[in-house]
Coordinates of C-alpha atoms and ligand atoms in Angstrom, one line a residue:
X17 CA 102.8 24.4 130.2
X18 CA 102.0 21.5 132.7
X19 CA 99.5 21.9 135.0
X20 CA 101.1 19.8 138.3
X21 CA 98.5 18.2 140.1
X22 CA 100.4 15.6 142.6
X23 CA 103.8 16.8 144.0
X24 CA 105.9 14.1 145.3
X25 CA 108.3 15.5 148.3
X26 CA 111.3 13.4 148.2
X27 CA 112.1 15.2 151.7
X28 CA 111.4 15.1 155.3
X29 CA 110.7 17.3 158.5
X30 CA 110.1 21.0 158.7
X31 CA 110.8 21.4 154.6
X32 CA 108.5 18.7 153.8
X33 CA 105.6 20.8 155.8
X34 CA 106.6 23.6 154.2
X35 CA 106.1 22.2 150.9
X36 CA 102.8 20.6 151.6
X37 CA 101.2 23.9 152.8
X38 CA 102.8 25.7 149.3
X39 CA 101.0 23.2 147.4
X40 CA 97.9 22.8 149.4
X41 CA 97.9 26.9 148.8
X42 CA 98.0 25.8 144.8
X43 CA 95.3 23.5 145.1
X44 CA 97.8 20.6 144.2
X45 CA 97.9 17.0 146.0
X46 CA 101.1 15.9 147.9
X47 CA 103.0 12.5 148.4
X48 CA 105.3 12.1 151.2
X49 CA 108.3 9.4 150.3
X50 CA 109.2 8.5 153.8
X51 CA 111.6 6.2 155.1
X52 CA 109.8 3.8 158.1
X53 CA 110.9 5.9 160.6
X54 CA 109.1 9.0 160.0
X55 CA 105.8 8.0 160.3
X56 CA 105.2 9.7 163.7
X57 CA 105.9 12.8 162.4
X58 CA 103.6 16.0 161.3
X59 CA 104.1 15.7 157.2
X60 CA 103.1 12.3 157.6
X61 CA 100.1 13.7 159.0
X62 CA 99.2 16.6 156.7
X63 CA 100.4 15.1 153.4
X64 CA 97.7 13.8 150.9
X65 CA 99.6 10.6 150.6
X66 CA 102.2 8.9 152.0
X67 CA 104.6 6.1 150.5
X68 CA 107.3 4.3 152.7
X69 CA 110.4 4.1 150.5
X70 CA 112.6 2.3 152.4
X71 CA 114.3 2.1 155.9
X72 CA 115.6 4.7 158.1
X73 CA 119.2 4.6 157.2
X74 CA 119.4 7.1 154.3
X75 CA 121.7 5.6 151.4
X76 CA 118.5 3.1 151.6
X77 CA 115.7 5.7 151.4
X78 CA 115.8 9.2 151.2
X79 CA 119.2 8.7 149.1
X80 CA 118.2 6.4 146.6
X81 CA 117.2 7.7 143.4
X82 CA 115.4 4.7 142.3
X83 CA 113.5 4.1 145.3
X84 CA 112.1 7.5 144.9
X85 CA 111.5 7.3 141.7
X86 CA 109.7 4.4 141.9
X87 CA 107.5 6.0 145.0
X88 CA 106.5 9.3 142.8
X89 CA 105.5 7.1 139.9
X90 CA 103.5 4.3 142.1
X91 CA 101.6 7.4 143.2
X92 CA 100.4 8.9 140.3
X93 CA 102.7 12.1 140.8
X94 CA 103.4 14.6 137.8
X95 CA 106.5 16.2 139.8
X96 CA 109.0 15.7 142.6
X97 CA 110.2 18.4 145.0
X98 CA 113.6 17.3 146.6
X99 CA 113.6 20.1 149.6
X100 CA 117.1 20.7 150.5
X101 CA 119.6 18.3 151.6
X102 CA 119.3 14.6 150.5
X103 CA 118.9 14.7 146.6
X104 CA 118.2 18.2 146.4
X105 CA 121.5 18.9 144.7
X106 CA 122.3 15.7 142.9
X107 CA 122.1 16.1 139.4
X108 CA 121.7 12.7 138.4
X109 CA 118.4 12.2 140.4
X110 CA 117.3 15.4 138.4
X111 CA 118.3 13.5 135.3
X112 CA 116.6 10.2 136.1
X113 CA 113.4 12.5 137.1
X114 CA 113.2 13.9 133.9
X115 CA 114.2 10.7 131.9
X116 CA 110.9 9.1 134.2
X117 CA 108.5 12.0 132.9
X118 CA 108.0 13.5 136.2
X119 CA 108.7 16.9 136.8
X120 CA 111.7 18.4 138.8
X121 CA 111.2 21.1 140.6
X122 CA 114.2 23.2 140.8
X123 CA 116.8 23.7 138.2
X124 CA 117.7 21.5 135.4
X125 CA 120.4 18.7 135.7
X126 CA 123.0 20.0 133.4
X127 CA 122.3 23.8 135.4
X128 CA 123.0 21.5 138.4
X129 CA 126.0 20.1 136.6
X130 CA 127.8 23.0 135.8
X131 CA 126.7 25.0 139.4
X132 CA 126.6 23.2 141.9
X133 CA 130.2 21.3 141.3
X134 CA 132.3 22.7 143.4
X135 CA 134.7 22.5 140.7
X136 CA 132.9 23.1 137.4
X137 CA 131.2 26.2 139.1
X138 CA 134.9 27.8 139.6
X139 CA 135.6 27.3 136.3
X140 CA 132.8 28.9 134.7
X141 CA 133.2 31.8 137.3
X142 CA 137.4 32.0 136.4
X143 CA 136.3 32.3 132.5
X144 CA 133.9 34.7 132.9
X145 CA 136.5 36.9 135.3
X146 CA 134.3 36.7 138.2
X147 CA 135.7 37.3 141.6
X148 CA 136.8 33.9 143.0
X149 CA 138.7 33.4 146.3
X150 CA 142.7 32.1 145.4
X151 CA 143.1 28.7 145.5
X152 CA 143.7 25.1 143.6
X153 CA 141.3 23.1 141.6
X154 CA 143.3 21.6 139.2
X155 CA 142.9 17.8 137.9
X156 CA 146.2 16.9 139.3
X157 CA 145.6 15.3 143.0
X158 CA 149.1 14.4 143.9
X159 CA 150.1 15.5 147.6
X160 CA 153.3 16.5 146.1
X161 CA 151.1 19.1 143.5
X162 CA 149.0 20.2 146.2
X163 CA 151.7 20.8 149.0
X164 CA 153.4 23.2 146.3
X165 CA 149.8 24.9 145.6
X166 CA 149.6 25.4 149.5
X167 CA 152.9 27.3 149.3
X168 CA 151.9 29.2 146.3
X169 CA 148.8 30.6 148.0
X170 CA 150.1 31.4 151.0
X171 CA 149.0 30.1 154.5
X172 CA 146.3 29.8 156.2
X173 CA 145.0 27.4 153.5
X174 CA 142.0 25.8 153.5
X175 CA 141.4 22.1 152.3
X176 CA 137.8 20.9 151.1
X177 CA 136.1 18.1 149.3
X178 CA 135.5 18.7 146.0
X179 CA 132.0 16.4 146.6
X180 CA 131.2 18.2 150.3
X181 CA 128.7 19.9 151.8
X182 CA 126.7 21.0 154.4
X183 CA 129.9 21.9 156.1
X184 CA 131.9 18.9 155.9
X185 CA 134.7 17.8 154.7
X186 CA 137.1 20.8 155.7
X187 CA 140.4 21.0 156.9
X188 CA 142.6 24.1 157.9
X189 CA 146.4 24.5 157.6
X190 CA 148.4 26.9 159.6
X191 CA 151.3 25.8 160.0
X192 CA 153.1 24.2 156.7
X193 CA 154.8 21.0 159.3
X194 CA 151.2 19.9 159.4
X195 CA 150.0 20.1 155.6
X196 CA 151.3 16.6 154.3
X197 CA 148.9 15.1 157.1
X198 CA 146.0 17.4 156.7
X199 CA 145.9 17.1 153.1
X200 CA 146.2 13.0 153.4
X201 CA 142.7 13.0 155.9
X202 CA 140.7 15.3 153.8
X203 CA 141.9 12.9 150.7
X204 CA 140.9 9.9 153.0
X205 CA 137.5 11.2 154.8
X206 CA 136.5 12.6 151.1
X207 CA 136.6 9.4 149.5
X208 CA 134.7 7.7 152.9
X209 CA 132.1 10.7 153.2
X210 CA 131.3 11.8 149.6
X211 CA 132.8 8.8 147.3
X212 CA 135.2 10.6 145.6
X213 CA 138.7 11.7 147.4
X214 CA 139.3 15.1 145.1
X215 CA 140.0 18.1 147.0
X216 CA 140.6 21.6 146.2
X217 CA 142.1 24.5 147.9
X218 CA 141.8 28.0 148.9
X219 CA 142.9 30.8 151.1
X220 CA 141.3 31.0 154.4
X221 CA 139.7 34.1 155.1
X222 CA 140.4 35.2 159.1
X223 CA 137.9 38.0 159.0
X224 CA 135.3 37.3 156.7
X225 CA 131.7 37.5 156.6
X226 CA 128.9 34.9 155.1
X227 CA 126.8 36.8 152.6
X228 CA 124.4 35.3 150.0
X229 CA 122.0 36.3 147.2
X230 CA 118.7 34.8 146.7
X231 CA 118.5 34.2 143.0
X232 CA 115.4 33.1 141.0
X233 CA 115.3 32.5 137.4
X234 CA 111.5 32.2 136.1
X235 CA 109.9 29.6 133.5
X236 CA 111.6 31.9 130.4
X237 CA 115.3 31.5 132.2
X238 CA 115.1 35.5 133.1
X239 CA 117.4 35.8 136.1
X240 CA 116.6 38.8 138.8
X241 CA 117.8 38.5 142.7
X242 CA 116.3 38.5 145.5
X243 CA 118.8 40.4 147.7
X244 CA 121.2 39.1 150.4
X245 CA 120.8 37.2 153.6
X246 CA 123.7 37.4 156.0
X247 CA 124.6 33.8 157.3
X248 CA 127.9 35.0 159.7
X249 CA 127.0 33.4 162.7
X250 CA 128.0 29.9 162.1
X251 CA 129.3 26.7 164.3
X252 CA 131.5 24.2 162.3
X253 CA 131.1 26.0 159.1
X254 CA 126.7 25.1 159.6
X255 CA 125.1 28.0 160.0
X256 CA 122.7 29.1 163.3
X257 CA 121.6 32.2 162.9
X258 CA 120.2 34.3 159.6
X259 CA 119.6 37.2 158.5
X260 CA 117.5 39.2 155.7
X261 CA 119.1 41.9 154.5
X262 CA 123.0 41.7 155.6
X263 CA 123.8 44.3 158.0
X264 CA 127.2 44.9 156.5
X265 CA 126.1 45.7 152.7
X266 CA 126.5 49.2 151.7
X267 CA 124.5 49.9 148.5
X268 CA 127.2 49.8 146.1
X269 CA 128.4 46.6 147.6
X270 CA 124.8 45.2 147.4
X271 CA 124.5 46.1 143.7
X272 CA 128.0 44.9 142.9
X273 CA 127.3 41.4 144.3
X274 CA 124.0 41.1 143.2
X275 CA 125.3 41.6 139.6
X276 CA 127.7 39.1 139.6
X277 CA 125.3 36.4 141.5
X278 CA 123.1 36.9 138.7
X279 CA 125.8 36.9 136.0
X280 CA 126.6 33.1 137.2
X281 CA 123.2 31.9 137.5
X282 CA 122.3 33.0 133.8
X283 CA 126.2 31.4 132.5
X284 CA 124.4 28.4 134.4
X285 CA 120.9 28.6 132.5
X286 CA 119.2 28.6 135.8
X287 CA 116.0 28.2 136.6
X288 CA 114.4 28.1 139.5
X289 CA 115.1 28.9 142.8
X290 CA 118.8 29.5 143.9
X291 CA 121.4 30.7 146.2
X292 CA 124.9 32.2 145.6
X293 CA 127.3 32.5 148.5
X294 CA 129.9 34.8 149.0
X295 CA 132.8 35.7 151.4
X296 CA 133.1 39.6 152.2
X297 CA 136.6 40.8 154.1
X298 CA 137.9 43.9 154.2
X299 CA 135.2 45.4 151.5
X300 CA 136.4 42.8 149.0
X301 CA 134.0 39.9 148.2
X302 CA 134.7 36.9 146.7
X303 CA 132.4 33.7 145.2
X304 CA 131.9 31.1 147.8
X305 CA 129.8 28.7 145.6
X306 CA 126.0 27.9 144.0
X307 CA 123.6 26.1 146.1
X308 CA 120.9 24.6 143.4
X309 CA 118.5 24.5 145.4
X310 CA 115.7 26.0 148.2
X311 CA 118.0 27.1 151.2
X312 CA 117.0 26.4 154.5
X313 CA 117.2 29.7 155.5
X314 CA 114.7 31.2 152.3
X315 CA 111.8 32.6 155.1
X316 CA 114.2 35.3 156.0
X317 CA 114.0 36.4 152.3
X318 CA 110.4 35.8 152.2
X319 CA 109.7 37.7 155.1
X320 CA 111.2 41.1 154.0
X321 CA 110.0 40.6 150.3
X322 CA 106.4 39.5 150.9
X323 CA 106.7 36.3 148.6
X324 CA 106.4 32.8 148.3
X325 CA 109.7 31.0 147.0
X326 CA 108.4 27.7 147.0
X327 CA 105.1 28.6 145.1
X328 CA 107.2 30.6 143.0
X329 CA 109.5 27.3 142.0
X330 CA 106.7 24.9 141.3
X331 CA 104.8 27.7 139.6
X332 CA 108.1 28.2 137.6
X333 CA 108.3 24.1 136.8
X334 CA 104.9 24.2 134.8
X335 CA 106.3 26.8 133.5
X336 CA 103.6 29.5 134.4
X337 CA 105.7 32.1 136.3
X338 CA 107.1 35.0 134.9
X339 CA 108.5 38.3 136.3
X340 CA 106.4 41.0 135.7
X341 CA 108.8 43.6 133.9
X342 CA 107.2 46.0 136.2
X343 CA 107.6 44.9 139.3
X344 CA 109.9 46.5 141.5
X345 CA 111.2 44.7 144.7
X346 CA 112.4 46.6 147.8
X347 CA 113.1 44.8 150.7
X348 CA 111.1 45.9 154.0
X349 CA 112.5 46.1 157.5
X350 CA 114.0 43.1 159.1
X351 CA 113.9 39.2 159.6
X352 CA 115.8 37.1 161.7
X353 CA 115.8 33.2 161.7
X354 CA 116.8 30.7 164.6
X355 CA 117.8 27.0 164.0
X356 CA 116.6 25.4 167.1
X357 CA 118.2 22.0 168.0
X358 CA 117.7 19.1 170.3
X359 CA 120.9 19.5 171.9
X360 CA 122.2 20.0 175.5
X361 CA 123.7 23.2 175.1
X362 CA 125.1 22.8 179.0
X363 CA 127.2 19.8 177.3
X364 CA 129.1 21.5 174.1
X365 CA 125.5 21.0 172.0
X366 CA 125.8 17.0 172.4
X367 CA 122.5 15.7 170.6
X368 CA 119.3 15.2 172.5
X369 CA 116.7 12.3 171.3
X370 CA 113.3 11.6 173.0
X371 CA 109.6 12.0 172.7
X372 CA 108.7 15.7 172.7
X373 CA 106.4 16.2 175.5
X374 CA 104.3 20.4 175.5
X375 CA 105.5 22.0 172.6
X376 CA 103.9 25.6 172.3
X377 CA 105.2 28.4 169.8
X378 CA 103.9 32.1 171.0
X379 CA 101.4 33.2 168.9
X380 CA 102.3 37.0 167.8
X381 CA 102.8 39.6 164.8
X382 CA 105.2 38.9 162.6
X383 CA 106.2 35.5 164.1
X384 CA 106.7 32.6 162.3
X385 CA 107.7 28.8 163.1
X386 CA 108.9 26.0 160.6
X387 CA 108.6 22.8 161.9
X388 CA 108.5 19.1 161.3
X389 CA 108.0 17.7 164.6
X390 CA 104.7 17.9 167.6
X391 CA 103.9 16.8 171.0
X392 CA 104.4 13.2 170.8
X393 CA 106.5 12.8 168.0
X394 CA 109.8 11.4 168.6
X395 CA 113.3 13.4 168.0
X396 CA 115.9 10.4 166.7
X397 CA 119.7 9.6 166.1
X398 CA 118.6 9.1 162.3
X399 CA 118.5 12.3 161.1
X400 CA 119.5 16.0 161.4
X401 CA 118.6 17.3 164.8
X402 CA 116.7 20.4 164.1
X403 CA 113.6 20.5 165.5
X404 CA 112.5 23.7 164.1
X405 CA 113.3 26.9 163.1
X406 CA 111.4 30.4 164.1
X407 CA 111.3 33.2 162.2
X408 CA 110.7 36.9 162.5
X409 CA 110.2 40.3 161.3
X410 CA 110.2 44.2 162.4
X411 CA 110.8 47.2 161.5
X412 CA 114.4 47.5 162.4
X413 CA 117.3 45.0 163.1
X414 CA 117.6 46.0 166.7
X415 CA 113.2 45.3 166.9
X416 CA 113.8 42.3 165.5
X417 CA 116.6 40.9 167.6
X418 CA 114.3 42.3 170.7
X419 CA 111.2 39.8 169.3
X420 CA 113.7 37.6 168.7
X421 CA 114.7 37.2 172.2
X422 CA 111.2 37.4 173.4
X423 CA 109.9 35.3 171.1
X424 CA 112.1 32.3 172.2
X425 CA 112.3 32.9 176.1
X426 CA 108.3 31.9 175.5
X427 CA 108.9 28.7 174.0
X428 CA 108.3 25.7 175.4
X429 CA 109.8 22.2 174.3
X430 CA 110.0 19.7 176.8
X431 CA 111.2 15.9 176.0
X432 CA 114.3 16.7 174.6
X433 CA 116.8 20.1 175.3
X434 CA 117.5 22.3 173.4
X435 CA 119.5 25.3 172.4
X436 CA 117.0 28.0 172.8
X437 CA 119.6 29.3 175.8
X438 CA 122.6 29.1 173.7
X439 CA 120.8 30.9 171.0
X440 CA 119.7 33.9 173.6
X441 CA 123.0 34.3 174.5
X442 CA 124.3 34.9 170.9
X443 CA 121.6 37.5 170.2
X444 CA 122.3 39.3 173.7
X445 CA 126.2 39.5 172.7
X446 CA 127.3 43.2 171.6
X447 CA 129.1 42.2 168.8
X448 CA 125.9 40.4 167.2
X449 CA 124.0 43.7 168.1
X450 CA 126.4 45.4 166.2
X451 CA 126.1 43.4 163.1
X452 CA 130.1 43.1 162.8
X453 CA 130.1 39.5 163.4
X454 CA 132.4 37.1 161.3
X455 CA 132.2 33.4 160.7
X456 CA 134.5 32.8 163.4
X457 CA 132.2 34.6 165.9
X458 CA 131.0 31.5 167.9
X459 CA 134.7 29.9 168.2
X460 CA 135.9 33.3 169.4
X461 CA 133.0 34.0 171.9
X462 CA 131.2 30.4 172.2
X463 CA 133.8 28.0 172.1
X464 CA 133.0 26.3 175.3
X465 CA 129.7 25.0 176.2
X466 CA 127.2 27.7 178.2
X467 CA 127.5 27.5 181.9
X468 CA 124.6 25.7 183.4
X469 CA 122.6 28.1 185.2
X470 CA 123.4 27.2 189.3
X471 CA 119.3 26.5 190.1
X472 CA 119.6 24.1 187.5
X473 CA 122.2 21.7 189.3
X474 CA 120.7 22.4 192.2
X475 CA 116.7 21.3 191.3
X476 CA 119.0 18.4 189.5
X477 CA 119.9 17.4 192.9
X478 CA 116.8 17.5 194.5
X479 CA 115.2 15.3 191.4
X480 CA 117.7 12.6 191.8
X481 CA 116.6 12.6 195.5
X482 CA 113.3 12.5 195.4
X483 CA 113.4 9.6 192.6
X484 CA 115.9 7.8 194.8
X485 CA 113.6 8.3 197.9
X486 CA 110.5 7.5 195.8
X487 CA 112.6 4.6 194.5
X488 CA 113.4 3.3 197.8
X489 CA 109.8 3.4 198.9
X490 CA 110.5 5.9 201.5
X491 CA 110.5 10.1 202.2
X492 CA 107.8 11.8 200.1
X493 CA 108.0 14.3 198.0
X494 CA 107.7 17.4 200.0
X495 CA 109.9 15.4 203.0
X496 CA 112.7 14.8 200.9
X497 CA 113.4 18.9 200.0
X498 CA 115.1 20.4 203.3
X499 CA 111.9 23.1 203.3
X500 CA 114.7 26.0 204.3
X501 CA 115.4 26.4 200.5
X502 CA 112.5 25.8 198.6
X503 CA 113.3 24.4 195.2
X504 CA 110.2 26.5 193.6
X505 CA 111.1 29.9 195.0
X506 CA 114.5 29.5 194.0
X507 CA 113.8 28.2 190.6
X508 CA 111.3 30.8 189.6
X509 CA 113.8 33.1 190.7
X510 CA 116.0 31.7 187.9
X511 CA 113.8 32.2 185.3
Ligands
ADP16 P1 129.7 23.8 152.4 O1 129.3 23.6 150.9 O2 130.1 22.5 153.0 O3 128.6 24.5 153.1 P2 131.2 26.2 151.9 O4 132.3 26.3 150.9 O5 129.9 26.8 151.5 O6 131.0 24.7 152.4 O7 131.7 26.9 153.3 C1 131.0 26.9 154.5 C2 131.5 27.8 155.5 O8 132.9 27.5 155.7 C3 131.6 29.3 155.0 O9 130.4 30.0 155.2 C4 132.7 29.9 155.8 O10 132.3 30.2 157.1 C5 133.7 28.7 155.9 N1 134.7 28.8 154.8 C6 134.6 28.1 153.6 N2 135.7 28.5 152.8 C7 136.3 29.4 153.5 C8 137.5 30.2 153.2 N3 138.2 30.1 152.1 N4 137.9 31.1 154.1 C9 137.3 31.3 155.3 N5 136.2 30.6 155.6 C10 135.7 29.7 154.7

């Protein structure tokens, strides 16, 4: 055992907070590697140290290995936490960590090697007859191979990059006219996106649901999980909306999948913290594929199980955490998670950059808010647009939605939009009340962008009057509103 006493966070935003308070909680010093442009921003703040690593375009600072290497050793750090995202999943920054001395905390690079491949993963699941979703992932690469694969499996066929993520990287084919071409883009934008143009394929699953098990594996390798999340409600394959447990799991079903999520992560030799995804249809499920890593939506799992994932990870790198034998988990009412974004969601969710002006989360039970970003800081084109995510718990799925609702109808971000709206209105639809949502829930129900609210257009108007009035030098404020409709009254009516 190594006792960490500086973590370096190889990371940024709302996980890099996260991190800090996890090790502030341990008593152990942090380091933020940061490119230049995050200095106005709240890790920056709270972190013991801060090192610039590089610019703000990533392949020149929060992607390159050796810069970060070379940050967590200038500052004295014993370990690195790469968040998720970035490195998080690269096993040859794991490798490099380890070759430098410093600890990595999550899994180790040959665990990341054979799990988090896309590939390798499927392999070790096919060998060990674990349920795997049809499909192609053969060597071979030639159009010619893979057109007769499509064939084989039957349409609707999906295409992905064998080096993708984050929901990239994915084409559909529905009709076999259009396969040649679909099959040559994914090839193409592979090779541009992720370096490498290898694809694989699969059947696409019309009605299927996104379920996951938490795993953990502690500092002796023993494997338990940490039960499901359900991740259904999704918008170009990213997901938006979480949930701890799955509506949709009867107990056998919950017990089946667990089994086999932990069955892969110990024919991995995991350790650490990890997440195994699954597709459910029809009562069948199938393996979706290992994230190695913290998931961005881990509070929901927290929040029903009363723990501490990322403690329990860097508690598990020193190599002081260990299951009690005794300890028996049972998941406790309810927890919902919200990704909000700067986007306008009056405008199909087009990103929105600024300096956040108020920014005030309610304060009440149960509530909780993840967040990278203050009053004053500065939302940018550089990175991910999520500003922040809010969490909650209560006794009951329906509760939960309910706080859920109320909980972000009483936030306030101004500076940039956001889509707090477009986010009520999900959690307001029936078919989200009724848990029976699939992945393909938003482009059934949300596929074009939220109607902008009439007061809205109409204080709009009035704004761009009264600046071109102001502008011009001429009617004041209260001469420039025709007084028969009052903007206030009408837009306090609105809300
Ligand atoms: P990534 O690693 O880019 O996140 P995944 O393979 O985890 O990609 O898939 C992301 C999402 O895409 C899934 O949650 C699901 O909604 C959709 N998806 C992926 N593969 C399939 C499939 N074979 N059938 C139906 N939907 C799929």
């Amino acid at each position: 055992m190594k006792q960490i006493r500086r973590v370096a966070i190889a990371n940024r935003g709302e996980v890099a907070v996260r991190i800090i308070r996890a090790c502030e909680e341990l008593g152990i010093e942090t380091v933020l590697l940061h490119s230049d442009a995050d200095i106005q921003t709240r890790a920056y703040r709270l972190a013991t140290k801060t090192i610039c690593i590089g610019p703000a375009t990533t392949a020149l600072s929060y992607l390159n290995i050796e810069a970060n290497i070379n940050g967590a050793l200038a500052a004295g750090a014993d370990a690195v936490h790469p968040g998720f995202g970035f490195l998080s999943e690269n096993a040859d920054f794991a490798e490099q960590c380890e070759k430098a001395g410093l600890i990595f905390i999550g899994p180790s690079s040959d665990a990341i090697r054979k799990l988090g491949d896309k590939v390798s993963f499927k392999n070790l699941a096919k060998k060990a007859n674990l349920p795997l979703i049809p499909g192609y992932e053969g060597e071979n690469q030639s159009v010619d191979v893979l057109l007769t694969e499509v064939e084989k499996i039957g349409l609707p066929v999906i295409v992905k990059a064998a080096a993708g993520g984050g929901g990239r990287g994915m084409k559909l084919i529905r009709v076999m006219a259009d396969a040649k071409d679909l099959i040559e883009s994914a090839q193409r934008e592979a090779k541009s996106a992720f370096g490498s143009s290898t694809v694989f394929l699969e059947k696409y699953l019309e009605q299927a649901k996104h379920i996951e098990f938490q795993i953990f594996a502690d500092s002796t390798g023993h494997v338990v999980h940490l039960f499901d999340r359900e991740c259904s409600v999704q918008r170009r394959h990213q997901k938006i909306i979480e949930e701890a447990t799955s509506p949709s799991l009867t107990d056998d079903l919950r017990r089946r999948m667990g089994e086999v999520a932990c069955t892969i992560a110990a024919l991995g030799k995991y350790k650490s913290a990890g997440t195994v995804e699954f597709l459910l249809q029809d009562g069948q499920f199938y393996l979706l594929e290992v994230n190695t890593r913290l998931q961005v939506e881990h509070p929901v799992t927290e929040e029903v199980l009363g723990i501490d994932l990322v403690k329990m990870q860097i508690l598990t790198a020193q190599g002081s955490f260990v299951f009690d034998s005794k300890d028996v988990r049972i998941p406790r009412g309810h927890s919902i998670e919200c990704r909000v974004y700067a986007e306008n969601p009056y405008l199909g969710g087009v990103p929105s950059t600024g300096k956040l002006g108020l920014v005030q989360w309610p304060e009440g039970p149960r509530r909780r808010y993840e967040y990278g970003f203050e009053s004053g800081d500065t939302i940018t084109s550089h990175y991910d647009p999520m500003i922040a995510k809010v969490i909650v718990w209560d006794e009951n799925r329906p509760r939960a939605i309910q706080k859920m609702i109320r909980t972000l109808k009483d936030s306030t971000v101004f500076g940039v939009d956001t889509n707090i709206p477009y986010l009520i209105e999900i959690l307001n639809h029936p078919e989200f009340q009724s848990g029976k949502m699939t992945t393909r829930f938003i482009e059934t129900y949300f596929a074009e962008a939220l109607k902008a609210p009439a007061e809205d257009a109409q204080i709009k108007k009035w704004a761009q009057q009264i600046y071109k009035n102001l502008k011009s030098g001429g009617a004041t404020v209260a001469s420039s509103v025709n007084e028969s409709i009052s903007p206030w009254s009408s837009f306090w009516r609105g809300v």
